[in-house]
């Protein structure tokens, strides 16, 4: 990806600034530092390669050169957005889903915020906050979207099946050029802006729920340090927690946190 293509793609969006790195450790780290130094709302850090990319739960995140869209957006909670802050990571996943769906794909969200296509992970989201005292000062929304097969880590490092856009687009569309990556980025940022405005509404929740993977299916769900529970994915609660039905027919919910979710095979 080239900086000029990026700048052109984002020309008509009121961004809070752009920092492009051909290579960096982690765009989230760079964006967190920028946020702490006063980056405005919608400041963007994007990298062609990450050498210390981070995933949720202290996992590392692999980003090979030119093979993925890896970027982090600084979002400064606006007045009235405080209640919605826990939903910001779902916002990232939903924005990516809606953009991929507009490309004719059938993305789903593995709760809380992994984007899947054909049950394989194509995009991960890492939302981190910067606090000033008791108040969230900014959220860094990091997204890693696999574009080319080289974006995928070696199979022995995969904890869940993974895929990339080039593998999911039916032939003859075999490759996604830099220009299209710029368009994708532009569409994702526009979708983030659109769905951010929808956060307090039921429309956001219902759209997220419609994209929920494994709905009606039995899954294993476990929160770190707790025993695995089995349940049928039922839907979302108003606060974004996942609602399941136990084999005994009892409804239970899982709150935000480090949750692993797998279909029962
Ligand atoms: C996950 O699924 O565990 C979340 C992965 C998030 C990866 C992205 S890539 C851009 C940004 N920078 C990082 O270091 N992580 C996020």
PDB file of C-alpha atoms and ligand atoms in Angstrom:
ATOM      1  CA  UNK A   1       0.000   0.000   0.000  1.00  0.00           C
ATOM      2  CA  UNK A   2       1.273   3.428  -0.847  1.00  0.00           C
ATOM      3  CA  UNK A   3       0.730   6.549   1.222  1.00  0.00           C
ATOM      4  CA  UNK A   4      -0.604   8.576  -1.713  1.00  0.00           C
ATOM      5  CA  UNK A   5      -3.244   5.967  -2.510  1.00  0.00           C
ATOM      6  CA  UNK A   6      -4.272   6.080   1.126  1.00  0.00           C
ATOM      7  CA  UNK A   7      -4.465   9.843   1.222  1.00  0.00           C
ATOM      8  CA  UNK A   8      -6.522   9.903  -1.971  1.00  0.00           C
ATOM      9  CA  UNK A   9      -8.889   7.220  -0.676  1.00  0.00           C
ATOM     10  CA  UNK A  10      -9.519   9.192   2.511  1.00  0.00           C
ATOM     11  CA  UNK A  11      -9.717  12.631   0.906  1.00  0.00           C
ATOM     12  CA  UNK A  12     -13.418  13.166   1.515  1.00  0.00           C
ATOM     13  CA  UNK A  13     -13.535  11.825   5.061  1.00  0.00           C
ATOM     14  CA  UNK A  14     -12.990  14.225   7.971  1.00  0.00           C
ATOM     15  CA  UNK A  15     -10.070  12.226   9.396  1.00  0.00           C
ATOM     16  CA  UNK A  16      -8.230  13.411  12.497  1.00  0.00           C
ATOM     17  CA  UNK A  17      -4.869  12.766  10.818  1.00  0.00           C
ATOM     18  CA  UNK A  18      -2.997   9.922   9.166  1.00  0.00           C
ATOM     19  CA  UNK A  19       0.239   8.183  10.104  1.00  0.00           C
ATOM     20  CA  UNK A  20       1.433   5.580   7.658  1.00  0.00           C
ATOM     21  CA  UNK A  21       4.275   3.185   8.379  1.00  0.00           C
ATOM     22  CA  UNK A  22       5.666   0.742   5.893  1.00  0.00           C
ATOM     23  CA  UNK A  23       6.615  -1.252   8.965  1.00  0.00           C
ATOM     24  CA  UNK A  24       5.849  -0.749  12.630  1.00  0.00           C
ATOM     25  CA  UNK A  25       5.573  -2.828  15.797  1.00  0.00           C
ATOM     26  CA  UNK A  26       1.846  -2.497  16.337  1.00  0.00           C
ATOM     27  CA  UNK A  27      -0.507   0.147  14.940  1.00  0.00           C
ATOM     28  CA  UNK A  28      -2.469  -0.078  18.203  1.00  0.00           C
ATOM     29  CA  UNK A  29       0.666   0.813  20.169  1.00  0.00           C
ATOM     30  CA  UNK A  30       1.395   3.731  17.842  1.00  0.00           C
ATOM     31  CA  UNK A  31      -2.226   4.912  18.057  1.00  0.00           C
ATOM     32  CA  UNK A  32      -2.295   4.563  21.866  1.00  0.00           C
ATOM     33  CA  UNK A  33       0.824   6.726  22.103  1.00  0.00           C
ATOM     34  CA  UNK A  34      -0.679   9.251  19.684  1.00  0.00           C
ATOM     35  CA  UNK A  35      -3.975   9.266  21.608  1.00  0.00           C
ATOM     36  CA  UNK A  36      -2.101   9.909  24.857  1.00  0.00           C
ATOM     37  CA  UNK A  37      -0.359  12.808  23.127  1.00  0.00           C
ATOM     38  CA  UNK A  38      -3.702  14.313  22.054  1.00  0.00           C
ATOM     39  CA  UNK A  39      -4.588  12.718  18.695  1.00  0.00           C
ATOM     40  CA  UNK A  40      -7.982  13.976  17.525  1.00  0.00           C
ATOM     41  CA  UNK A  41     -11.038  11.850  16.867  1.00  0.00           C
ATOM     42  CA  UNK A  42     -10.619   9.667  13.751  1.00  0.00           C
ATOM     43  CA  UNK A  43      -6.833   9.828  13.738  1.00  0.00           C
ATOM     44  CA  UNK A  44      -5.606   6.808  11.778  1.00  0.00           C
ATOM     45  CA  UNK A  45      -2.461   4.731  12.040  1.00  0.00           C
ATOM     46  CA  UNK A  46      -1.911   2.215   9.277  1.00  0.00           C
ATOM     47  CA  UNK A  47       0.974  -0.093   8.506  1.00  0.00           C
ATOM     48  CA  UNK A  48       2.067  -2.254   5.613  1.00  0.00           C
ATOM     49  CA  UNK A  49       3.655  -4.675   8.063  1.00  0.00           C
ATOM     50  CA  UNK A  50       3.531  -5.193  11.823  1.00  0.00           C
ATOM     51  CA  UNK A  51       6.418  -6.813  13.621  1.00  0.00           C
ATOM     52  CA  UNK A  52       4.732  -6.936  17.035  1.00  0.00           C
ATOM     53  CA  UNK A  53       1.030  -6.918  16.162  1.00  0.00           C
ATOM     54  CA  UNK A  54      -1.207  -7.726  19.093  1.00  0.00           C
ATOM     55  CA  UNK A  55      -4.443  -9.687  19.322  1.00  0.00           C
ATOM     56  CA  UNK A  56      -6.922 -10.101  22.132  1.00  0.00           C
ATOM     57  CA  UNK A  57      -5.945 -12.031  25.230  1.00  0.00           C
ATOM     58  CA  UNK A  58      -2.233 -11.210  24.872  1.00  0.00           C
ATOM     59  CA  UNK A  59      -1.976 -13.153  21.647  1.00  0.00           C
ATOM     60  CA  UNK A  60       0.328 -11.920  18.955  1.00  0.00           C
ATOM     61  CA  UNK A  61      -1.112 -10.965  15.566  1.00  0.00           C
ATOM     62  CA  UNK A  62       0.721 -11.808  12.403  1.00  0.00           C
ATOM     63  CA  UNK A  63       0.895  -9.120   9.664  1.00  0.00           C
ATOM     64  CA  UNK A  64       3.171  -9.959   6.730  1.00  0.00           C
ATOM     65  CA  UNK A  65       4.247  -7.133   4.384  1.00  0.00           C
ATOM     66  CA  UNK A  66       1.470  -5.940   2.079  1.00  0.00           C
ATOM     67  CA  UNK A  67      -0.785  -8.903   2.853  1.00  0.00           C
ATOM     68  CA  UNK A  68      -3.379  -7.342   5.140  1.00  0.00           C
ATOM     69  CA  UNK A  69      -5.148  -4.169   6.073  1.00  0.00           C
ATOM     70  CA  UNK A  70      -3.782  -3.450   9.544  1.00  0.00           C
ATOM     71  CA  UNK A  71      -4.849  -0.184  11.063  1.00  0.00           C
ATOM     72  CA  UNK A  72      -5.962   1.549  14.232  1.00  0.00           C
ATOM     73  CA  UNK A  73      -8.412   4.403  14.600  1.00  0.00           C
ATOM     74  CA  UNK A  74      -8.443   6.767  17.547  1.00  0.00           C
ATOM     75  CA  UNK A  75     -12.028   7.400  18.614  1.00  0.00           C
ATOM     76  CA  UNK A  76     -12.665  10.074  21.207  1.00  0.00           C
ATOM     77  CA  UNK A  77     -16.001   9.376  22.887  1.00  0.00           C
ATOM     78  CA  UNK A  78     -18.389  12.160  22.023  1.00  0.00           C
ATOM     79  CA  UNK A  79     -20.832  13.574  24.550  1.00  0.00           C
ATOM     80  CA  UNK A  80     -23.519  10.921  24.976  1.00  0.00           C
ATOM     81  CA  UNK A  81     -21.320   8.023  23.820  1.00  0.00           C
ATOM     82  CA  UNK A  82     -20.102   6.946  27.271  1.00  0.00           C
ATOM     83  CA  UNK A  83     -22.785   4.217  27.551  1.00  0.00           C
ATOM     84  CA  UNK A  84     -21.792   2.790  24.181  1.00  0.00           C
ATOM     85  CA  UNK A  85     -18.058   2.432  24.837  1.00  0.00           C
ATOM     86  CA  UNK A  86     -18.287  -1.349  25.548  1.00  0.00           C
ATOM     87  CA  UNK A  87     -19.789  -1.752  22.070  1.00  0.00           C
ATOM     88  CA  UNK A  88     -16.933  -0.072  20.199  1.00  0.00           C
ATOM     89  CA  UNK A  89     -15.193  -3.344  19.347  1.00  0.00           C
ATOM     90  CA  UNK A  90     -18.446  -4.770  17.946  1.00  0.00           C
ATOM     91  CA  UNK A  91     -18.695  -1.543  15.967  1.00  0.00           C
ATOM     92  CA  UNK A  92     -15.415  -2.411  14.248  1.00  0.00           C
ATOM     93  CA  UNK A  93     -16.580  -5.937  13.433  1.00  0.00           C
ATOM     94  CA  UNK A  94     -19.950  -4.779  12.158  1.00  0.00           C
ATOM     95  CA  UNK A  95     -18.386  -2.100   9.956  1.00  0.00           C
ATOM     96  CA  UNK A  96     -16.120  -4.692   8.320  1.00  0.00           C
ATOM     97  CA  UNK A  97     -19.048  -7.107   7.915  1.00  0.00           C
ATOM     98  CA  UNK A  98     -21.240  -4.575   6.196  1.00  0.00           C
ATOM     99  CA  UNK A  99     -18.458  -3.614   3.776  1.00  0.00           C
ATOM    100  CA  UNK A 100     -17.709  -7.257   2.929  1.00  0.00           C
ATOM    101  CA  UNK A 101     -21.415  -7.994   2.524  1.00  0.00           C
ATOM    102  CA  UNK A 102     -21.651  -5.136   0.015  1.00  0.00           C
ATOM    103  CA  UNK A 103     -18.953  -6.993  -1.945  1.00  0.00           C
ATOM    104  CA  UNK A 104     -21.254 -10.003  -2.243  1.00  0.00           C
ATOM    105  CA  UNK A 105     -19.702 -12.041   0.581  1.00  0.00           C
ATOM    106  CA  UNK A 106     -21.561 -13.525   3.559  1.00  0.00           C
ATOM    107  CA  UNK A 107     -19.675 -12.431   6.643  1.00  0.00           C
ATOM    108  CA  UNK A 108     -20.678 -13.344  10.172  1.00  0.00           C
ATOM    109  CA  UNK A 109     -19.541 -12.209  13.599  1.00  0.00           C
ATOM    110  CA  UNK A 110     -18.233 -14.782  16.021  1.00  0.00           C
ATOM    111  CA  UNK A 111     -19.180 -13.112  19.253  1.00  0.00           C
ATOM    112  CA  UNK A 112     -17.899 -10.767  20.408  1.00  0.00           C
ATOM    113  CA  UNK A 113     -15.991  -9.432  17.433  1.00  0.00           C
ATOM    114  CA  UNK A 114     -14.248 -11.837  15.071  1.00  0.00           C
ATOM    115  CA  UNK A 115     -15.388 -11.554  11.474  1.00  0.00           C
ATOM    116  CA  UNK A 116     -15.808 -14.916   9.753  1.00  0.00           C
ATOM    117  CA  UNK A 117     -16.431 -15.928   6.190  1.00  0.00           C
ATOM    118  CA  UNK A 118     -17.407 -19.525   5.586  1.00  0.00           C
ATOM    119  CA  UNK A 119     -16.697 -20.117   9.287  1.00  0.00           C
ATOM    120  CA  UNK A 120     -13.107 -19.011   8.967  1.00  0.00           C
ATOM    121  CA  UNK A 121     -11.701 -15.895  10.562  1.00  0.00           C
ATOM    122  CA  UNK A 122     -10.904 -13.107   8.145  1.00  0.00           C
ATOM    123  CA  UNK A 123     -10.656 -10.138  10.496  1.00  0.00           C
ATOM    124  CA  UNK A 124      -9.821  -9.533  14.147  1.00  0.00           C
ATOM    125  CA  UNK A 125     -10.614  -6.479  16.229  1.00  0.00           C
ATOM    126  CA  UNK A 126      -8.725  -5.165  19.233  1.00  0.00           C
ATOM    127  CA  UNK A 127     -10.270  -2.186  21.048  1.00  0.00           C
ATOM    128  CA  UNK A 128      -8.205  -0.604  23.807  1.00  0.00           C
ATOM    129  CA  UNK A 129      -8.948   2.431  25.911  1.00  0.00           C
ATOM    130  CA  UNK A 130      -6.908   5.341  27.235  1.00  0.00           C
ATOM    131  CA  UNK A 131      -8.205   6.583  30.593  1.00  0.00           C
ATOM    132  CA  UNK A 132      -7.893   9.929  32.307  1.00  0.00           C
ATOM    133  CA  UNK A 133      -8.814   9.210  35.918  1.00  0.00           C
ATOM    134  CA  UNK A 134     -12.270   7.647  35.851  1.00  0.00           C
ATOM    135  CA  UNK A 135     -13.061   8.726  32.327  1.00  0.00           C
ATOM    136  CA  UNK A 136     -12.344   7.021  29.009  1.00  0.00           C
ATOM    137  CA  UNK A 137     -10.408   9.588  27.099  1.00  0.00           C
ATOM    138  CA  UNK A 138     -10.111   7.663  23.847  1.00  0.00           C
ATOM    139  CA  UNK A 139     -10.571   4.247  22.330  1.00  0.00           C
ATOM    140  CA  UNK A 140      -8.095   2.774  19.913  1.00  0.00           C
ATOM    141  CA  UNK A 141      -9.944   0.510  17.518  1.00  0.00           C
ATOM    142  CA  UNK A 142      -7.478  -1.831  15.810  1.00  0.00           C
ATOM    143  CA  UNK A 143      -8.507  -3.970  12.864  1.00  0.00           C
ATOM    144  CA  UNK A 144      -6.581  -6.640  11.025  1.00  0.00           C
ATOM    145  CA  UNK A 145      -8.225  -7.814   7.803  1.00  0.00           C
ATOM    146  CA  UNK A 146      -6.514 -10.632   5.924  1.00  0.00           C
ATOM    147  CA  UNK A 147      -6.257  -9.792   2.234  1.00  0.00           C
ATOM    148  CA  UNK A 148      -3.710 -12.197   0.771  1.00  0.00           C
ATOM    149  CA  UNK A 149      -2.861 -15.783   1.764  1.00  0.00           C
ATOM    150  CA  UNK A 150       0.479 -14.584   3.186  1.00  0.00           C
ATOM    151  CA  UNK A 151      -1.506 -12.740   5.868  1.00  0.00           C
ATOM    152  CA  UNK A 152      -2.330 -16.050   7.529  1.00  0.00           C
ATOM    153  CA  UNK A 153      -0.031 -17.326  10.255  1.00  0.00           C
ATOM    154  CA  UNK A 154       1.484 -20.787   9.834  1.00  0.00           C
ATOM    155  CA  UNK A 155      -1.141 -23.503  10.490  1.00  0.00           C
ATOM    156  CA  UNK A 156       0.532 -24.636  13.730  1.00  0.00           C
ATOM    157  CA  UNK A 157      -0.037 -21.139  15.172  1.00  0.00           C
ATOM    158  CA  UNK A 158      -3.722 -20.977  14.280  1.00  0.00           C
ATOM    159  CA  UNK A 159      -6.198 -21.318  17.131  1.00  0.00           C
ATOM    160  CA  UNK A 160      -9.194 -21.037  14.794  1.00  0.00           C
ATOM    161  CA  UNK A 161      -9.470 -21.652  11.023  1.00  0.00           C
ATOM    162  CA  UNK A 162      -8.533 -18.540   9.041  1.00  0.00           C
ATOM    163  CA  UNK A 163      -9.013 -17.192   5.566  1.00  0.00           C
ATOM    164  CA  UNK A 164      -8.302 -14.112   3.478  1.00  0.00           C
ATOM    165  CA  UNK A 165     -10.277 -12.007   0.995  1.00  0.00           C
ATOM    166  CA  UNK A 166      -8.469 -13.320  -2.045  1.00  0.00           C
ATOM    167  CA  UNK A 167      -9.405 -16.882  -1.119  1.00  0.00           C
ATOM    168  CA  UNK A 168     -13.039 -15.954  -0.609  1.00  0.00           C
ATOM    169  CA  UNK A 169     -13.678 -13.981  -3.775  1.00  0.00           C
ATOM    170  CA  UNK A 170     -14.807 -16.366  -6.451  1.00  0.00           C
ATOM    171  CA  UNK A 171     -12.615 -16.576  -9.565  1.00  0.00           C
ATOM    172  CA  UNK A 172     -11.790 -14.773 -11.826  1.00  0.00           C
ATOM    173  CA  UNK A 173     -11.161 -12.141  -9.137  1.00  0.00           C
ATOM    174  CA  UNK A 174      -7.866 -13.479  -7.885  1.00  0.00           C
ATOM    175  CA  UNK A 175      -6.094 -10.508  -6.430  1.00  0.00           C
ATOM    176  CA  UNK A 176      -6.877  -7.302  -4.632  1.00  0.00           C
ATOM    177  CA  UNK A 177      -4.671  -4.455  -5.678  1.00  0.00           C
ATOM    178  CA  UNK A 178      -3.487  -1.538  -3.577  1.00  0.00           C
ATOM    179  CA  UNK A 179      -6.091   0.738  -5.111  1.00  0.00           C
ATOM    180  CA  UNK A 180      -8.884  -1.589  -4.040  1.00  0.00           C
ATOM    181  CA  UNK A 181      -7.355  -1.887  -0.575  1.00  0.00           C
ATOM    182  CA  UNK A 182      -7.583   1.915  -0.378  1.00  0.00           C
ATOM    183  CA  UNK A 183     -11.263   1.701  -1.327  1.00  0.00           C
ATOM    184  CA  UNK A 184     -11.869  -1.007   1.250  1.00  0.00           C
ATOM    185  CA  UNK A 185     -10.230   1.080   3.941  1.00  0.00           C
ATOM    186  CA  UNK A 186     -12.317   4.085   2.932  1.00  0.00           C
ATOM    187  CA  UNK A 187     -15.511   2.023   3.049  1.00  0.00           C
ATOM    188  CA  UNK A 188     -14.646   0.525   6.426  1.00  0.00           C
ATOM    189  CA  UNK A 189     -13.970   3.944   7.932  1.00  0.00           C
ATOM    190  CA  UNK A 190     -17.211   5.303   6.488  1.00  0.00           C
ATOM    191  CA  UNK A 191     -19.037   2.273   7.904  1.00  0.00           C
ATOM    192  CA  UNK A 192     -17.443   2.886  11.326  1.00  0.00           C
ATOM    193  CA  UNK A 193     -18.718   6.459  11.192  1.00  0.00           C
ATOM    194  CA  UNK A 194     -22.196   5.349  10.107  1.00  0.00           C
ATOM    195  CA  UNK A 195     -22.599   2.574  12.690  1.00  0.00           C
ATOM    196  CA  UNK A 196     -21.062   4.680  15.447  1.00  0.00           C
ATOM    197  CA  UNK A 197     -23.992   7.063  15.065  1.00  0.00           C
ATOM    198  CA  UNK A 198     -26.321   4.034  15.356  1.00  0.00           C
ATOM    199  CA  UNK A 199     -24.731   2.661  18.539  1.00  0.00           C
ATOM    200  CA  UNK A 200     -27.429   3.785  20.935  1.00  0.00           C
ATOM    201  CA  UNK A 201     -30.200   2.400  18.724  1.00  0.00           C
ATOM    202  CA  UNK A 202     -31.798  -1.018  18.419  1.00  0.00           C
ATOM    203  CA  UNK A 203     -30.825  -1.015  14.767  1.00  0.00           C
ATOM    204  CA  UNK A 204     -27.182  -1.486  15.722  1.00  0.00           C
ATOM    205  CA  UNK A 205     -27.992  -4.386  18.033  1.00  0.00           C
ATOM    206  CA  UNK A 206     -30.339  -6.060  15.565  1.00  0.00           C
ATOM    207  CA  UNK A 207     -27.914  -5.736  12.678  1.00  0.00           C
ATOM    208  CA  UNK A 208     -25.148  -7.221  14.845  1.00  0.00           C
ATOM    209  CA  UNK A 209     -27.504  -9.989  15.949  1.00  0.00           C
ATOM    210  CA  UNK A 210     -28.442 -10.817  12.357  1.00  0.00           C
ATOM    211  CA  UNK A 211     -24.745 -11.264  11.621  1.00  0.00           C
ATOM    212  CA  UNK A 212     -24.155 -13.499  14.641  1.00  0.00           C
ATOM    213  CA  UNK A 213     -22.359 -16.731  13.735  1.00  0.00           C
ATOM    214  CA  UNK A 214     -23.578 -20.126  15.032  1.00  0.00           C
ATOM    215  CA  UNK A 215     -27.052 -18.791  15.875  1.00  0.00           C
ATOM    216  CA  UNK A 216     -29.293 -21.702  16.826  1.00  0.00           C
ATOM    217  CA  UNK A 217     -26.245 -24.013  16.995  1.00  0.00           C
ATOM    218  CA  UNK A 218     -24.665 -25.722  19.973  1.00  0.00           C
ATOM    219  CA  UNK A 219     -21.354 -24.194  21.033  1.00  0.00           C
ATOM    220  CA  UNK A 220     -18.777 -24.597  23.748  1.00  0.00           C
ATOM    221  CA  UNK A 221     -18.206 -21.320  25.506  1.00  0.00           C
ATOM    222  CA  UNK A 222     -15.624 -20.623  28.105  1.00  0.00           C
ATOM    223  CA  UNK A 223     -14.376 -17.611  29.916  1.00  0.00           C
ATOM    224  CA  UNK A 224     -10.783 -17.900  31.105  1.00  0.00           C
ATOM    225  CA  UNK A 225     -10.575 -19.578  34.487  1.00  0.00           C
ATOM    226  CA  UNK A 226     -14.105 -20.967  34.324  1.00  0.00           C
ATOM    227  CA  UNK A 227     -15.321 -24.399  33.237  1.00  0.00           C
ATOM    228  CA  UNK A 228     -16.544 -24.855  29.664  1.00  0.00           C
ATOM    229  CA  UNK A 229     -20.293 -24.498  29.253  1.00  0.00           C
ATOM    230  CA  UNK A 230     -22.385 -25.839  26.425  1.00  0.00           C
ATOM    231  CA  UNK A 231     -25.231 -23.856  25.001  1.00  0.00           C
ATOM    232  CA  UNK A 232     -27.228 -22.981  21.946  1.00  0.00           C
ATOM    233  CA  UNK A 233     -26.517 -19.468  20.661  1.00  0.00           C
ATOM    234  CA  UNK A 234     -29.768 -17.565  21.015  1.00  0.00           C
ATOM    235  CA  UNK A 235     -29.002 -13.884  20.468  1.00  0.00           C
ATOM    236  CA  UNK A 236     -27.781 -10.677  22.054  1.00  0.00           C
ATOM    237  CA  UNK A 237     -28.870  -8.860  25.177  1.00  0.00           C
ATOM    238  CA  UNK A 238     -29.382  -5.064  24.978  1.00  0.00           C
ATOM    239  CA  UNK A 239     -25.905  -4.500  26.490  1.00  0.00           C
ATOM    240  CA  UNK A 240     -24.288  -6.694  23.823  1.00  0.00           C
ATOM    241  CA  UNK A 241     -23.775  -9.792  25.984  1.00  0.00           C
ATOM    242  CA  UNK A 242     -24.343 -13.152  24.354  1.00  0.00           C
ATOM    243  CA  UNK A 243     -27.487 -15.092  25.272  1.00  0.00           C
ATOM    244  CA  UNK A 244     -27.401 -18.880  25.174  1.00  0.00           C
ATOM    245  CA  UNK A 245     -29.707 -21.729  26.133  1.00  0.00           C
ATOM    246  CA  UNK A 246     -28.229 -24.547  28.169  1.00  0.00           C
ATOM    247  CA  UNK A 247     -28.941 -28.218  27.333  1.00  0.00           C
ATOM    248  CA  UNK A 248     -31.366 -28.119  30.313  1.00  0.00           C
ATOM    249  CA  UNK A 249     -33.265 -25.265  28.655  1.00  0.00           C
ATOM    250  CA  UNK A 250     -31.983 -22.496  30.939  1.00  0.00           C
ATOM    251  CA  UNK A 251     -31.116 -19.115  29.507  1.00  0.00           C
ATOM    252  CA  UNK A 252     -27.686 -17.806  30.453  1.00  0.00           C
ATOM    253  CA  UNK A 253     -25.592 -14.884  29.272  1.00  0.00           C
ATOM    254  CA  UNK A 254     -21.915 -14.284  28.777  1.00  0.00           C
ATOM    255  CA  UNK A 255     -20.591 -10.787  29.400  1.00  0.00           C
ATOM    256  CA  UNK A 256     -17.686  -9.120  27.739  1.00  0.00           C
ATOM    257  CA  UNK A 257     -14.358 -10.555  28.614  1.00  0.00           C
ATOM    258  CA  UNK A 258     -12.034 -13.095  27.174  1.00  0.00           C
ATOM    259  CA  UNK A 259     -14.406 -15.669  25.826  1.00  0.00           C
ATOM    260  CA  UNK A 260     -13.636 -18.516  23.480  1.00  0.00           C
ATOM    261  CA  UNK A 261     -16.473 -19.861  21.436  1.00  0.00           C
ATOM    262  CA  UNK A 262     -16.491 -22.898  19.230  1.00  0.00           C
ATOM    263  CA  UNK A 263     -19.207 -24.830  17.472  1.00  0.00           C
ATOM    264  CA  UNK A 264     -19.614 -28.319  18.897  1.00  0.00           C
ATOM    265  CA  UNK A 265     -18.430 -30.771  16.225  1.00  0.00           C
TER     266      UNK A 265
HETATM  267  C1  LIG B   1      -7.823 -10.597  17.604  1.00  0.00           C
HETATM  268  O1  LIG B   1      -8.596 -11.193  16.858  1.00  0.00           O
HETATM  269  O2  LIG B   1      -7.226 -11.177  18.508  1.00  0.00           O
HETATM  270  C2  LIG B   1      -7.611  -9.120  17.392  1.00  0.00           C
HETATM  271  C3  LIG B   1      -6.578  -8.851  16.341  1.00  0.00           C
HETATM  272  C4  LIG B   1      -6.379  -7.378  16.078  1.00  0.00           C
HETATM  273  C5  LIG B   1      -5.252  -7.123  15.122  1.00  0.00           C
HETATM  274  C6  LIG B   1      -5.142  -5.684  14.717  1.00  0.00           C
HETATM  275  S1  LIG B   1      -4.045  -5.431  13.376  1.00  0.00           S
HETATM  276  C7  LIG B   1      -4.094  -3.720  13.620  1.00  0.00           C
HETATM  277  C8  LIG B   1      -4.083  -3.479  15.119  1.00  0.00           C
HETATM  278  N1  LIG B   1      -2.723  -3.463  15.636  1.00  0.00           N
HETATM  279  C9  LIG B   1      -2.489  -4.457  16.473  1.00  0.00           C
HETATM  280  O3  LIG B   1      -1.408  -4.665  17.053  1.00  0.00           O
HETATM  281  N2  LIG B   1      -3.582  -5.230  16.593  1.00  0.00           N
HETATM  282  C10 LIG B   1      -4.680  -4.714  15.803  1.00  0.00           C
END
